[in-house]
Amino acid sequence: MNQSNPHKLIVGNWKMNGSLAGNAALIQDLLIGWPKSQASGRVQAAVCVPSVYLTPCSGLLHHSAVDLGAQDVSAHEAGAYTGEVSAAMLRDVGVRYVIVGHSERRQYHAETDQLVAQKAQKALAVGITPVVCVGETLLERQAGQTADVVKRQLAAVIQLNGHCVSEIVVAYEPVWAIGTGQTATAEQAQEVHDLLRAQLKAAVSMHERICILYGGSMNAGNAKSLLSTPGIDGGLIGGASLKATDFLSILADAEAVSKV
Ligand code: PGA
């Protein structure tokens, strides 16, 4: 049940951080450390930047080995939705991935499972890969509800997008591990990844790919062990994606692990 993808996907989530100058410097360092000429193709990298910086970052990342990602997308196609950014607009500026259902959006913006599923649908409709985040809070884990919570969150996305579920990337992000420095152990992550993989397998046809990332305080110190855990196909990285040396170190670990 825990066979994983031989390829790894490493996605940085910059959250609400950065500046024009700071982003340019960070991207410059990333592209020096992760040049296209040396990319093996086994590891795919992306950075999800604040929407206001998508266009300049798109220019900086053009033709590089690092793809552009966004952190959210509207559940609507177009029209009178002040402040929202549509999937078509994201595609227009070169976005390849979009995070949907991050716990910070579920928590601070009251995003429901259904809304998250609709956002994933809008991204898929324009050829952008949604990175669907699922994960339990500490209270839910302590109450023994982890499996129920993550399965419910994923079920809504599968129900609406069943026909193209193999185009979705899932990120298991235990809420208690996000930004806390408290990572899930490899065993804890693997247990949930196995559940999610089984749920996805039941929805895709036999040879379709499944990609499940782990996120939550992944850093240069623990990435190798997490990324070498069967069933973990990559990482969604917050804090450690803001420092080029840390993010590059995680990419190098992914590369080393994917060789084995
Ligand atoms: P963190 O964030 O790596 O800082 O814990 C991960 C995320 O929220 O995607």
Short mmCIF file of C-alpha atoms and ligand atoms in Angstrom, two decimals:
data_model
loop_
_atom_site.label_atom_id
_atom_site.label_comp_id
_atom_site.label_asym_id
_atom_site.label_seq_id
_atom_site.Cartn_x
_atom_site.Cartn_y
_atom_site.Cartn_z
CA MET A 1 0.00 0.00 0.00
CA ASN A 2 2.89 2.34 0.53
CA GLN A 3 4.63 2.22 -2.82
CA SER A 4 5.62 5.73 -3.80
CA ASN A 5 6.45 7.72 -6.83
CA PRO A 6 10.13 7.40 -7.89
CA HIS A 7 10.01 11.11 -8.66
CA LYS A 8 9.80 13.77 -5.98
CA LEU A 9 7.99 17.08 -5.99
CA ILE A 10 9.26 19.83 -3.71
CA VAL A 11 6.98 22.85 -3.37
CA GLY A 12 7.85 25.97 -1.43
CA ASN A 13 5.01 27.93 0.17
CA TRP A 14 6.25 31.45 0.78
CA LYS A 15 2.97 32.43 2.47
CA MET A 16 2.65 36.20 3.04
CA ASN A 17 6.36 36.91 2.92
CA GLY A 18 8.69 38.62 0.51
CA SER A 19 9.25 41.84 -1.42
CA LEU A 20 10.16 42.60 -5.01
CA ALA A 21 13.84 42.86 -4.19
CA GLY A 22 13.85 40.00 -1.69
CA ASN A 23 12.09 37.64 -4.09
CA ALA A 24 14.51 38.45 -6.89
CA ALA A 25 17.46 37.71 -4.63
CA LEU A 26 15.94 34.46 -3.36
CA ILE A 27 15.09 33.27 -6.87
CA GLN A 28 18.52 34.19 -8.13
CA ASP A 29 20.13 32.06 -5.42
CA LEU A 30 17.73 29.18 -6.12
CA LEU A 31 18.48 29.21 -9.82
CA ILE A 32 22.22 29.31 -9.23
CA GLY A 33 21.96 26.36 -6.85
CA TRP A 34 19.43 24.44 -8.94
CA PRO A 35 20.37 25.13 -12.56
CA LYS A 36 18.27 23.64 -15.32
CA SER A 37 21.37 22.19 -16.95
CA GLN A 38 21.93 19.97 -13.91
CA ALA A 39 18.34 19.02 -13.12
CA SER A 40 17.95 15.25 -13.49
CA GLY A 41 14.23 15.39 -14.07
CA ARG A 42 13.61 13.14 -11.07
CA VAL A 43 12.88 16.09 -8.82
CA GLN A 44 10.43 18.83 -9.70
CA ALA A 45 10.59 22.09 -7.82
CA ALA A 46 8.10 24.92 -7.49
CA VAL A 47 7.58 28.01 -5.37
CA CYS A 48 4.12 29.33 -4.46
CA VAL A 49 4.39 33.08 -4.13
CA PRO A 50 1.94 35.80 -3.01
CA SER A 51 -0.40 36.68 -5.89
CA VAL A 52 0.88 40.23 -6.28
CA TYR A 53 4.35 38.82 -7.05
CA LEU A 54 3.27 36.15 -9.53
CA THR A 55 4.07 38.20 -12.62
CA PRO A 56 7.58 39.32 -11.68
CA CYS A 57 8.40 35.84 -10.34
CA SER A 58 7.06 34.31 -13.54
CA GLY A 59 9.57 36.39 -15.49
CA LEU A 60 12.42 35.43 -13.19
CA LEU A 61 11.56 31.71 -13.29
CA HIS A 62 10.95 31.55 -17.03
CA HIS A 63 12.80 28.61 -18.64
CA SER A 64 14.24 27.57 -15.28
CA ALA A 65 14.00 24.28 -13.36
CA VAL A 66 11.68 25.87 -10.79
CA ASP A 67 7.98 26.16 -11.59
CA LEU A 68 5.67 28.94 -10.48
CA GLY A 69 2.85 28.29 -8.03
CA ALA A 70 0.09 30.34 -6.41
CA GLN A 71 -1.26 30.03 -2.88
CA ASP A 72 -4.99 30.21 -3.59
CA VAL A 73 -7.50 30.48 -6.42
CA SER A 74 -11.09 31.63 -6.67
CA ALA A 75 -13.86 29.04 -6.77
CA HIS A 76 -15.52 31.25 -9.40
CA GLU A 77 -14.64 31.65 -13.04
CA ALA A 78 -15.00 35.42 -13.51
CA GLY A 79 -17.13 38.38 -12.59
CA ALA A 80 -18.14 40.37 -9.53
CA TYR A 81 -15.86 38.78 -6.92
CA THR A 82 -13.84 41.70 -5.62
CA GLY A 83 -10.36 40.76 -4.55
CA GLU A 84 -10.39 37.28 -6.03
CA VAL A 85 -8.03 35.83 -8.63
CA SER A 86 -9.34 33.28 -11.12
CA ALA A 87 -7.66 30.12 -12.34
CA ALA A 88 -7.54 31.53 -15.88
CA MET A 89 -5.71 34.61 -14.59
CA LEU A 90 -3.20 32.40 -12.81
CA ARG A 91 -2.61 30.42 -15.97
CA ASP A 92 -2.25 33.67 -17.89
CA VAL A 93 0.80 34.61 -15.83
CA GLY A 94 2.46 31.21 -16.03
CA VAL A 95 1.25 29.44 -12.90
CA ARG A 96 1.71 25.65 -12.94
CA TYR A 97 0.58 24.73 -9.39
CA VAL A 98 -1.87 26.22 -6.92
CA ILE A 99 -2.25 25.37 -3.25
CA VAL A 100 -5.88 24.86 -2.26
CA GLY A 101 -7.33 24.20 1.16
CA HIS A 102 -4.27 25.17 3.14
CA SER A 103 -5.14 24.93 6.83
CA GLU A 104 -4.50 28.65 7.25
CA ARG A 105 -7.23 29.35 4.69
CA ARG A 106 -9.56 26.76 6.19
CA GLN A 107 -8.98 28.32 9.61
CA TYR A 108 -8.82 32.07 8.92
CA HIS A 109 -11.11 32.22 5.90
CA ALA A 110 -13.56 29.52 6.94
CA GLU A 111 -12.97 27.51 3.77
CA THR A 112 -15.11 24.40 3.71
CA ASP A 113 -14.31 21.04 2.14
CA GLN A 114 -16.78 21.85 -0.65
CA LEU A 115 -15.20 25.21 -1.41
CA VAL A 116 -11.77 23.59 -1.53
CA ALA A 117 -13.12 20.98 -3.95
CA GLN A 118 -14.51 23.75 -6.18
CA LYS A 119 -11.19 25.57 -6.16
CA ALA A 120 -9.42 22.37 -7.20
CA GLN A 121 -11.99 21.97 -9.98
CA LYS A 122 -11.35 25.48 -11.30
CA ALA A 123 -7.60 24.90 -11.34
CA LEU A 124 -7.94 21.56 -13.12
CA ALA A 125 -10.22 23.11 -15.73
CA VAL A 126 -7.39 25.37 -16.93
CA GLY A 127 -4.60 22.82 -16.61
CA ILE A 128 -3.13 24.02 -13.32
CA THR A 129 -2.24 21.30 -10.81
CA PRO A 130 -4.01 21.85 -7.50
CA VAL A 131 -2.00 20.95 -4.40
CA VAL A 132 -4.84 19.97 -2.10
CA CYS A 133 -3.93 20.27 1.58
CA VAL A 134 -5.52 18.02 4.18
CA GLY A 135 -4.65 17.58 7.83
CA GLU A 136 -5.92 17.27 11.35
CA THR A 137 -5.58 19.68 14.26
CA LEU A 138 -3.90 18.64 17.48
CA LEU A 139 -7.27 18.27 19.19
CA GLU A 140 -8.53 16.06 16.39
CA ARG A 141 -5.41 13.88 16.60
CA GLN A 142 -5.73 13.59 20.34
CA ALA A 143 -9.37 12.60 19.95
CA GLY A 144 -8.36 9.83 17.53
CA GLN A 145 -10.08 11.56 14.60
CA THR A 146 -7.11 11.93 12.23
CA ALA A 147 -8.26 9.33 9.71
CA ASP A 148 -11.85 10.58 9.66
CA VAL A 149 -10.81 14.21 9.17
CA VAL A 150 -8.33 13.70 6.33
CA LYS A 151 -10.59 11.23 4.56
CA ARG A 152 -13.53 13.62 4.77
CA GLN A 153 -11.43 16.49 3.41
CA LEU A 154 -10.14 14.40 0.51
CA ALA A 155 -13.51 12.79 -0.21
CA ALA A 156 -15.05 16.16 -1.08
CA VAL A 157 -12.31 16.79 -3.64
CA ILE A 158 -12.61 13.30 -5.13
CA GLN A 159 -16.37 13.54 -5.32
CA LEU A 160 -16.28 16.69 -7.42
CA ASN A 161 -13.16 15.87 -9.44
CA GLY A 162 -13.20 12.10 -9.63
CA HIS A 163 -12.60 11.96 -13.36
CA CYS A 164 -9.28 13.79 -13.08
CA VAL A 165 -8.12 12.90 -9.63
CA SER A 166 -4.77 11.67 -10.95
CA GLU A 167 -4.01 15.29 -11.92
CA ILE A 168 -4.24 16.36 -8.30
CA VAL A 169 -1.37 16.54 -5.85
CA VAL A 170 -2.36 15.93 -2.24
CA ALA A 171 -0.37 17.37 0.66
CA TYR A 172 -0.79 15.86 4.09
CA GLU A 173 -0.13 18.72 6.48
CA PRO A 174 -0.93 18.00 10.11
CA VAL A 175 -2.01 21.40 11.43
CA TRP A 176 -0.05 20.91 14.67
CA ALA A 177 3.15 20.53 12.65
CA ILE A 178 2.80 23.68 10.54
CA GLY A 179 5.23 26.39 11.54
CA THR A 180 5.70 24.84 14.97
CA GLY A 181 9.00 23.06 14.48
CA GLN A 182 7.20 19.91 15.55
CA THR A 183 7.34 17.55 12.56
CA ALA A 184 5.26 14.41 12.28
CA THR A 185 7.45 11.35 12.65
CA ALA A 186 8.04 9.37 9.49
CA GLU A 187 5.74 6.68 10.91
CA GLN A 188 2.92 9.15 11.66
CA ALA A 189 3.19 10.62 8.19
CA GLN A 190 3.38 7.23 6.53
CA GLU A 191 0.29 6.00 8.31
CA VAL A 192 -1.81 8.90 6.98
CA HIS A 193 -0.20 8.75 3.53
CA ASP A 194 -1.22 5.09 3.29
CA LEU A 195 -4.83 5.99 4.10
CA LEU A 196 -4.89 8.78 1.53
CA ARG A 197 -3.22 6.60 -1.10
CA ALA A 198 -5.84 3.89 -0.61
CA GLN A 199 -8.60 6.47 -0.94
CA LEU A 200 -7.08 7.91 -4.13
CA LYS A 201 -6.40 4.47 -5.59
CA ALA A 202 -10.03 3.61 -5.30
CA ALA A 203 -10.81 6.69 -7.40
CA VAL A 204 -8.18 6.45 -10.16
CA SER A 205 -7.60 3.78 -12.75
CA MET A 206 -4.84 1.28 -12.14
CA HIS A 207 -1.84 2.87 -13.82
CA GLU A 208 -2.58 6.48 -13.01
CA ARG A 209 -0.11 8.31 -10.87
CA ILE A 210 -0.68 9.39 -7.30
CA CYS A 211 1.41 12.09 -5.66
CA ILE A 212 1.16 12.75 -1.93
CA LEU A 213 3.43 15.31 -0.29
CA TYR A 214 4.15 15.80 3.39
CA GLY A 215 4.16 19.30 4.86
CA GLY A 216 4.67 20.69 8.35
CA SER A 217 8.05 21.87 9.63
CA MET A 218 9.98 20.00 6.97
CA ASN A 219 13.46 21.49 6.98
CA ALA A 220 17.05 20.90 5.94
CA GLY A 221 17.59 18.71 9.00
CA ASN A 222 14.67 16.30 8.67
CA ALA A 223 13.88 16.31 4.94
CA LYS A 224 16.04 13.32 4.05
CA SER A 225 14.40 11.02 6.52
CA LEU A 226 10.88 12.16 5.59
CA LEU A 227 11.53 12.05 1.85
CA SER A 228 13.00 8.56 2.03
CA THR A 229 9.91 7.25 3.80
CA PRO A 230 7.89 4.99 1.51
CA GLY A 231 4.71 6.73 0.42
CA ILE A 232 6.05 10.28 0.76
CA ASP A 233 6.35 11.68 -2.75
CA GLY A 234 7.73 15.08 -1.82
CA GLY A 235 7.29 18.05 0.45
CA LEU A 236 5.31 21.24 0.89
CA ILE A 237 7.70 23.55 2.65
CA GLY A 238 6.85 26.83 4.38
CA GLY A 239 9.47 28.46 6.57
CA ALA A 240 12.42 26.57 5.09
CA SER A 241 11.50 27.69 1.57
CA LEU A 242 12.32 31.29 2.44
CA LYS A 243 16.05 30.62 2.75
CA ALA A 244 17.76 29.52 -0.46
CA THR A 245 20.34 27.36 1.32
CA ASP A 246 17.64 25.44 3.21
CA PHE A 247 15.39 24.95 0.19
CA LEU A 248 18.36 23.89 -1.95
CA SER A 249 19.43 21.44 0.72
CA ILE A 250 15.93 19.89 0.67
CA LEU A 251 16.07 19.69 -3.13
CA ALA A 252 19.46 17.97 -2.91
CA ASP A 253 18.03 15.48 -0.40
CA ALA A 254 15.11 14.79 -2.73
CA GLU A 255 17.55 14.22 -5.56
CA ALA A 256 19.67 11.85 -3.46
CA VAL A 257 16.64 9.92 -2.24
CA SER A 258 15.10 9.64 -5.72
CA LYS A 259 18.30 8.02 -7.04
CA VAL A 260 18.00 5.06 -4.73
P1 PGA B 1 6.06 25.05 7.56
O1 PGA B 1 4.76 25.30 6.66
O2 PGA B 1 7.03 24.26 6.68
O3 PGA B 1 6.57 26.40 7.90
O4 PGA B 1 5.64 24.25 8.73
C1 PGA B 1 4.28 24.33 5.77
C2 PGA B 1 3.02 24.84 5.13
O5 PGA B 1 2.24 25.52 5.80
O6 PGA B 1 2.76 24.57 3.94
#
